[in-house]
Short mmCIF file of C-alpha atoms in Angstrom, two decimals:
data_model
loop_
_atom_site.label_atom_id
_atom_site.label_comp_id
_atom_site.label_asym_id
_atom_site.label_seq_id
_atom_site.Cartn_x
_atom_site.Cartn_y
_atom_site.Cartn_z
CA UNK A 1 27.95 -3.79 -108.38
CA UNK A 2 24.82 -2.71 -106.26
CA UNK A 3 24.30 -3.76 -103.19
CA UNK A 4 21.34 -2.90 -100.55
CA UNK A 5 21.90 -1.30 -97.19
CA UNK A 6 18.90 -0.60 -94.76
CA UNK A 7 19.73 3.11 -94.14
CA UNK A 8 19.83 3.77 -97.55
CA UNK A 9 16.72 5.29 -99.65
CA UNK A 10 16.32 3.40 -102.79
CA UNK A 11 17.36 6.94 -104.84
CA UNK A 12 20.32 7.11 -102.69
CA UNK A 13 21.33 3.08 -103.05
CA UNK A 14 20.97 3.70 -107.23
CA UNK A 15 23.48 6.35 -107.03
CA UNK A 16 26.22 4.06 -104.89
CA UNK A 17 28.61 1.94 -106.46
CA UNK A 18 30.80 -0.89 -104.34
CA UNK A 19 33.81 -2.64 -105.79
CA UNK A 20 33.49 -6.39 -105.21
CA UNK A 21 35.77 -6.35 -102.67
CA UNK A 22 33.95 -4.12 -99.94
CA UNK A 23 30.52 -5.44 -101.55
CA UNK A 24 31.55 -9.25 -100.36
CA UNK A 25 32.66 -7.37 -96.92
CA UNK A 26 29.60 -5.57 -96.38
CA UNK A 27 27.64 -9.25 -96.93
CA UNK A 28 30.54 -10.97 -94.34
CA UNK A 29 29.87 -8.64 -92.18
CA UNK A 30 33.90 -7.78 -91.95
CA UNK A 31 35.18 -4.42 -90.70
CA UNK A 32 35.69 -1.82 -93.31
CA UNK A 33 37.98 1.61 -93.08
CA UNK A 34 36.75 3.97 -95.32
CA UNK A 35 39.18 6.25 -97.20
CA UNK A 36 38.98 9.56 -99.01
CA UNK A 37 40.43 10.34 -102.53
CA UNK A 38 41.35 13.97 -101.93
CA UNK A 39 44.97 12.58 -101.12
CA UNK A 40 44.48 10.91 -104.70
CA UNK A 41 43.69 13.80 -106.52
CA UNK A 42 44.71 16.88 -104.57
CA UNK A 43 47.70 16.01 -102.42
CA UNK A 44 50.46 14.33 -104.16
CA UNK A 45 51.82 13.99 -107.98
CA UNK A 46 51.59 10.88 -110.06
CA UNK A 47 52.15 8.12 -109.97
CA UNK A 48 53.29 8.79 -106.06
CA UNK A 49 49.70 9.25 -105.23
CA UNK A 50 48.84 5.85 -106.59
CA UNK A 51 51.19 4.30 -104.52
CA UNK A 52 50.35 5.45 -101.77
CA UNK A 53 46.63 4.88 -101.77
CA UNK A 54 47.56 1.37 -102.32
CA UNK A 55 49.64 1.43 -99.36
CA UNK A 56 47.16 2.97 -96.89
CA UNK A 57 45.38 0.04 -98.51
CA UNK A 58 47.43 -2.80 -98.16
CA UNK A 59 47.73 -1.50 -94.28
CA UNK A 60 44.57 -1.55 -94.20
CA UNK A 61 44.14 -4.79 -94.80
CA UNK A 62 46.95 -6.24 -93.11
CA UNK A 63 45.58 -4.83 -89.96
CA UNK A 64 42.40 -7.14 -90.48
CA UNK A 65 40.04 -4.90 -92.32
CA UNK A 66 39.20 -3.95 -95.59
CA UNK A 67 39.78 -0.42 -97.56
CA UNK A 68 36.86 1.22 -99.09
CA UNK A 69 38.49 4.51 -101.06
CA UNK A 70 35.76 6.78 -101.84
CA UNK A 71 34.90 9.03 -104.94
CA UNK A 72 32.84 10.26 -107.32
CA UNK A 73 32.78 8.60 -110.70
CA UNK A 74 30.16 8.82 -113.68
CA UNK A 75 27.95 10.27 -111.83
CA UNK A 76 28.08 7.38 -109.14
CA UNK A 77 29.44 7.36 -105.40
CA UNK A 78 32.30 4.36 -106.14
CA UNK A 79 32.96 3.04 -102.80
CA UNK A 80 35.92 1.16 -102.85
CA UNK A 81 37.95 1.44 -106.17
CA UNK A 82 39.48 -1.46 -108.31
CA UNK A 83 43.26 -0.88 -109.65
CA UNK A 84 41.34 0.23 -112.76
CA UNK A 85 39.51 3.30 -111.23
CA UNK A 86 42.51 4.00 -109.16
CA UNK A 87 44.54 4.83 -111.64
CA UNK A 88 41.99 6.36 -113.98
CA UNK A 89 41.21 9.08 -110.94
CA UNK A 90 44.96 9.98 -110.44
CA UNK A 91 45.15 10.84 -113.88
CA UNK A 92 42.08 12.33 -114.39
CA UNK A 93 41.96 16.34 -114.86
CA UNK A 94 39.79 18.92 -113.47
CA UNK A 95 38.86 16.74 -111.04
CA UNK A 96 36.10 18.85 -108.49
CA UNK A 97 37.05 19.15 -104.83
CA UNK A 98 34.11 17.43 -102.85
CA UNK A 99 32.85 18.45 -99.57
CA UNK A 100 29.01 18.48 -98.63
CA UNK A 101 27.95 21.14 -101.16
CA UNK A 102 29.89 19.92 -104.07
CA UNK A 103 29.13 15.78 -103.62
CA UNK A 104 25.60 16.50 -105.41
CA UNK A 105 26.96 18.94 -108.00
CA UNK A 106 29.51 16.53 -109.08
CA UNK A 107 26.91 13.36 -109.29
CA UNK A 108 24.25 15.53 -111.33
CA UNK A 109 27.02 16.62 -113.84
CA UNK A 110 29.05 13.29 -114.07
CA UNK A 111 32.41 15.24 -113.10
CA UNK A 112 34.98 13.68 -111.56
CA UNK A 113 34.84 14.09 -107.75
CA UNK A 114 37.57 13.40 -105.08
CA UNK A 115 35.74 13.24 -101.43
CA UNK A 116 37.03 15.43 -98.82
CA UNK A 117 36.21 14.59 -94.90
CA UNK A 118 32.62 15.93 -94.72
CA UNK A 119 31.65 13.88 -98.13
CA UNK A 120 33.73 10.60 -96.85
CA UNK A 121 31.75 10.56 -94.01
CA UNK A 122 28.29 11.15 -95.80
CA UNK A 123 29.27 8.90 -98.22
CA UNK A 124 30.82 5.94 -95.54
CA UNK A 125 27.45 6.18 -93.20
CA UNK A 126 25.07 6.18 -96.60
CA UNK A 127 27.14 3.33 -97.49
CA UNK A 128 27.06 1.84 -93.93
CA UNK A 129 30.71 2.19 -92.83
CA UNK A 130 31.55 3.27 -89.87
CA UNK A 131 35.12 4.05 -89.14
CA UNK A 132 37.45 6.41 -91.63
CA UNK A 133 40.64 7.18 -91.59
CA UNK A 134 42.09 10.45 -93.12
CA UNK A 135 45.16 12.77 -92.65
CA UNK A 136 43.86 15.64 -91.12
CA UNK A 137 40.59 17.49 -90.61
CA UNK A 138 39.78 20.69 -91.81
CA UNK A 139 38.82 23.38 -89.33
CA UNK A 140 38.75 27.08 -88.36
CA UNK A 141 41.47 29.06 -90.25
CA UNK A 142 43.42 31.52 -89.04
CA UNK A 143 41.81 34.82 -89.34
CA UNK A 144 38.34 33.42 -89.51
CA UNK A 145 37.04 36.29 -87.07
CA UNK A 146 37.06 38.16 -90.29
CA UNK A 147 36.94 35.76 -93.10
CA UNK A 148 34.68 33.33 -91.47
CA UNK A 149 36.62 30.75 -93.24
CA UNK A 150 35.33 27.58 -91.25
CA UNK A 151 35.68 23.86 -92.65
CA UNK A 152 32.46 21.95 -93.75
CA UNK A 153 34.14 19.15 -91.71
CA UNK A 154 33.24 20.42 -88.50
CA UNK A 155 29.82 20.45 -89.20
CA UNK A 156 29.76 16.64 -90.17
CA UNK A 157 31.73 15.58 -87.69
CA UNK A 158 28.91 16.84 -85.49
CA UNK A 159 25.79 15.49 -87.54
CA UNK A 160 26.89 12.15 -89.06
CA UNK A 161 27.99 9.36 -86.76
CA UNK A 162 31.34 8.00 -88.38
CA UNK A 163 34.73 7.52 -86.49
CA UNK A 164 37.41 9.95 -88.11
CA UNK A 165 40.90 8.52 -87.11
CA UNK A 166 43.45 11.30 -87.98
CA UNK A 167 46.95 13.30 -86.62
CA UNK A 168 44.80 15.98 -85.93
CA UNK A 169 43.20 19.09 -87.54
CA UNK A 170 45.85 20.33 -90.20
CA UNK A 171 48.49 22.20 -88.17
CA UNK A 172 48.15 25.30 -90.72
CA UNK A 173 44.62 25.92 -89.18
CA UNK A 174 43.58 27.90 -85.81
CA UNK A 175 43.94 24.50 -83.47
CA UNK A 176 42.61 26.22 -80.18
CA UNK A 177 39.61 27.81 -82.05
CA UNK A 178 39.06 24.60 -84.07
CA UNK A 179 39.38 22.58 -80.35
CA UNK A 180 36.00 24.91 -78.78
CA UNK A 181 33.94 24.44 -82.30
CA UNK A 182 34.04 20.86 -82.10
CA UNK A 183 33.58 20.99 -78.07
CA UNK A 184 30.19 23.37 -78.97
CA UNK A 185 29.47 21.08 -81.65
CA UNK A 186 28.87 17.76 -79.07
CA UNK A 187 31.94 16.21 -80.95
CA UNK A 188 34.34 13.89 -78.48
CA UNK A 189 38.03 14.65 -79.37
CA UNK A 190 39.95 11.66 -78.46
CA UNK A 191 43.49 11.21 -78.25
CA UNK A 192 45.20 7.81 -78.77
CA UNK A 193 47.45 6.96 -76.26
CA UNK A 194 48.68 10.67 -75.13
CA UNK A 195 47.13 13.44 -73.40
CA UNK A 196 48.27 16.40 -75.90
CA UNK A 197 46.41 16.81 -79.26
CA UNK A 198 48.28 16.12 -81.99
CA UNK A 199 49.28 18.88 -84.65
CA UNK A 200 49.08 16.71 -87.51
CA UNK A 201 53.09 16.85 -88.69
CA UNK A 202 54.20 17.36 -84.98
CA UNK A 203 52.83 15.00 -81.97
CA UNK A 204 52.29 18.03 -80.34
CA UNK A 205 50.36 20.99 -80.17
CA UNK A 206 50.72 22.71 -76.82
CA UNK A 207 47.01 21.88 -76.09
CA UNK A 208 45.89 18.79 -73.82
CA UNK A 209 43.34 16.72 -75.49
CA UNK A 210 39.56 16.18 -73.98
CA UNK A 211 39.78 12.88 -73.73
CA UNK A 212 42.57 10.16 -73.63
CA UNK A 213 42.03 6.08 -74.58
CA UNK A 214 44.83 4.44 -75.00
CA UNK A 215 43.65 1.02 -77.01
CA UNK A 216 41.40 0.24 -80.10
CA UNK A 217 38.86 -1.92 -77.95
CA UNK A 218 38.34 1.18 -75.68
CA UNK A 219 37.49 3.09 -78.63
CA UNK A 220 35.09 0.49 -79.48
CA UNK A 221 33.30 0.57 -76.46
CA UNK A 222 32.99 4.30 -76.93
CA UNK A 223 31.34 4.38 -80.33
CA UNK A 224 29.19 1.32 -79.16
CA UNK A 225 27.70 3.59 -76.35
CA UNK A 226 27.68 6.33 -78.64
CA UNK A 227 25.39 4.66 -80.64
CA UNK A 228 22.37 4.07 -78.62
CA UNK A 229 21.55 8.08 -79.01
CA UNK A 230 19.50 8.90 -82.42
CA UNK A 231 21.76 12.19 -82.91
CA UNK A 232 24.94 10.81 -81.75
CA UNK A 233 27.07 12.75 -84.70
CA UNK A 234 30.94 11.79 -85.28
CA UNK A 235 34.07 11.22 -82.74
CA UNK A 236 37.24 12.05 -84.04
CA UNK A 237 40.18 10.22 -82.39
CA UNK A 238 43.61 12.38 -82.79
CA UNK A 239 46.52 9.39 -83.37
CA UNK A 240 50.01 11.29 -83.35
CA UNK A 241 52.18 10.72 -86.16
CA UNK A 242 55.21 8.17 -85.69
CA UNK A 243 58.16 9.65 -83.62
CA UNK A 244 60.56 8.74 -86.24
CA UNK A 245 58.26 10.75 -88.56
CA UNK A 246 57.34 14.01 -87.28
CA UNK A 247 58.88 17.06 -87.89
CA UNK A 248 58.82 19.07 -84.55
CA UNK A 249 56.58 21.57 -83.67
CA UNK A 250 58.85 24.34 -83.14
CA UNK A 251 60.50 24.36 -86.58
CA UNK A 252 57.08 23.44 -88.04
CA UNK A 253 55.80 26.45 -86.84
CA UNK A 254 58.08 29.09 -88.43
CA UNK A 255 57.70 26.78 -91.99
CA UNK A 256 53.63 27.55 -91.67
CA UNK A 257 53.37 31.14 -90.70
CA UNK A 258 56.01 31.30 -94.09
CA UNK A 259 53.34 30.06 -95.88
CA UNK A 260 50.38 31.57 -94.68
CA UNK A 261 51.93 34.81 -95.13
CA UNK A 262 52.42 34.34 -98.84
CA UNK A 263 48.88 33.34 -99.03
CA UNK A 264 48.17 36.19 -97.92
CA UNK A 265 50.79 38.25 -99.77
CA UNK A 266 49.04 36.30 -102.92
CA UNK A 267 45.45 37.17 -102.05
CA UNK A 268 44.75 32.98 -102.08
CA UNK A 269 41.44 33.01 -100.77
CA UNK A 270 38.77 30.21 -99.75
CA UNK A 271 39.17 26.65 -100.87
CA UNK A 272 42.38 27.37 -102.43
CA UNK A 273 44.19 28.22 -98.85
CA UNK A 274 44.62 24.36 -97.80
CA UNK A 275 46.23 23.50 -100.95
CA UNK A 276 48.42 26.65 -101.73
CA UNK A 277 49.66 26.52 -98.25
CA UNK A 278 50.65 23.20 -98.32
CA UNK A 279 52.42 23.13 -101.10
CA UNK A 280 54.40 26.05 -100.22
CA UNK A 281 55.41 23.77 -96.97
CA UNK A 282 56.55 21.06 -99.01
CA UNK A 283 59.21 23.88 -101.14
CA UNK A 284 59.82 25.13 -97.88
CA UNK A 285 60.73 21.73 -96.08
CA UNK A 286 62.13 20.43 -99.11
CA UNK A 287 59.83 17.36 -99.58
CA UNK A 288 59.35 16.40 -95.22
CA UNK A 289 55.89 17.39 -95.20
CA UNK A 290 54.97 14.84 -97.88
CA UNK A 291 56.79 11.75 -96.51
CA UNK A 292 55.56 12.65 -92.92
CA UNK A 293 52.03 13.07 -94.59
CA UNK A 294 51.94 9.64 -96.09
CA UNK A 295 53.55 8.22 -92.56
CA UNK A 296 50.61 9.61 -90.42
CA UNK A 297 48.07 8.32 -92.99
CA UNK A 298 49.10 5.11 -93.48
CA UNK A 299 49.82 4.93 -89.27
CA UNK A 300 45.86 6.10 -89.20
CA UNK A 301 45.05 3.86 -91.56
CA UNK A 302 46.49 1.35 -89.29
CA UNK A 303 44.58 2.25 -86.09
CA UNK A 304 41.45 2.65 -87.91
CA UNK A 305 41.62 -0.61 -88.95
CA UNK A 306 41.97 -2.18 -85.42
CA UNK A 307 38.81 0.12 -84.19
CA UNK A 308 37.08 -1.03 -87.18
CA UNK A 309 37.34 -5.25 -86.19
CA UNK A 310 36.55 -4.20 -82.64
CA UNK A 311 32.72 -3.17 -84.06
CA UNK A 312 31.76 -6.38 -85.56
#
């Protein structure tokens, strides 16, 4: 179903699709949560990855909001997906990676697309959402002083004005160096109720955050303000993973540079790094990365939720 939103051009509102669900929301004026489809596609095996999106949906909505998972389907942005689409996407193959340079590619060739950060959040503000919640963020990798191996995410986050709620920039990534591009970049990096940054598995990093607010309607106020500047861009708000969930930063550590090294031993280059690495973190923690993974997204999901019904 089509639906008409007043930032939208009319080319861009004929290539979005919404499920009924977030269509009937967007008319209600209820908060939504936007969600990517990476985690779909990329992060976990079927049918575990279907199960969990509808979890992180179902928390969604028990939190008083409404999901709106995003991807890329016959050549259409689908924003929100029925149980239909769901499961055709998790078991669709050769599905395309989507950040900013590939959400056009995969539209103009009808391949399937699952949205990474940077496309979830041009997708989500074309679509008039304005609070996401995701796992991680991308950001500088390790080594990038020679590589110059630098997330697209960063660069969104600091041109399109969505909320990100995540644990943090993926703990397998330069965190201090990611930290100063987002600072140069105008982008507020909020932590949720503690002054370190989270490290996305771990509740800690070693690095204080920026800023500290410690309740949804604070972070409402925020983005409210935020808002009355033209070329506000994105905040990200770091949430820590559950206590119960994390798995420490000190024996995290030593399970990452593991990985990394084989990457490296393996010449895995470019946008295969993310996904080699963490995979060789889930051998080498024997499954603990994926259940803390789906913990701090559906305890994002959560918060994002409760920011998201503070903006209506």
């Amino acid at each position: 179903m089509l639906v008409t939103h007043p930032a939208q051009s009319a080319a861009l509102k004929s290539l979005i699709v919404y499920s009924d669900e977030v269509r009937d929301a967007l008319a209600a004026n209820k908060p939504l949560v936007a969600l990517e489809s990476t985690i779909i596609t990329h992060g976990m095996p079927f049918p575990r990855n279907v199960e969990t999106a509808r979890q992180v949906e179902a928390d969604i909505r028990e939190n008083g909001a409404v999901p709106a998972t995003i991807a890329i389907m016959d050549g259409k942005i689908h924003v929100g997906l029925s149980d239909a689409d769901l499961d055709r996407l998790a078991q669709a193959e050769d599905v395309m990676k989507c950040s900013r340079a590939d959400l056009t590619f995969a539209l103009a060739t009808g391949r399937y697309g699952a949205t990474t950060v940077a496309a979830t959040m041009m997708a989500a503000h074309a679509a008039g959402i304005k609070v996401f919640a995701t796992g991680g963020i991308g950001g500088v990798h390790k080594g990038a002083e020679q590589s110059f191996d630098i997330s697209a995410d960063l660069d969104e986050l600091a041109r399109t004005p969505v909320c990100v709620v995540c644990a943090g920039a993926k703990a397998l990534l330069d965190i201090p160096k990611t930290l100063e591009v987002l600072e140069t970049k105008g982008v507020p990096v909020v932590a949720y109720g503690t002054d370190e940054l989270p490290a996305f598995w771990s509740r800690e990093s070693g690095l204080s955050a920026p800023y500290r607010l410690d309740t949804p309607n604070e972070i409402g106020v925020l983005l409210k303000v935020r808002e009355n500047f033209a070329d506000h861009g994105g905040v990200l708000i770091t949430n820590p993973v559950p206590e119960t969930d994390e798995i420490p930063r000190d024996e995290m550590s030593g399970f990452i540079d593991a990985a990394i090294k084989t990457a490296a031993e393996q010449n895995v280059t470019g946008k295969g790094v993310t996904p080699f690495v963490l995979g060789n973190i889930l051998e080498l923690t024997d499954g603990r990365s994926l259940d803390t993974n789906i913990a701090l997204v559906r305890n994002n999901a959560r918060l994002a939720a409760r920011i998201a019904a503070e903006l209506v």
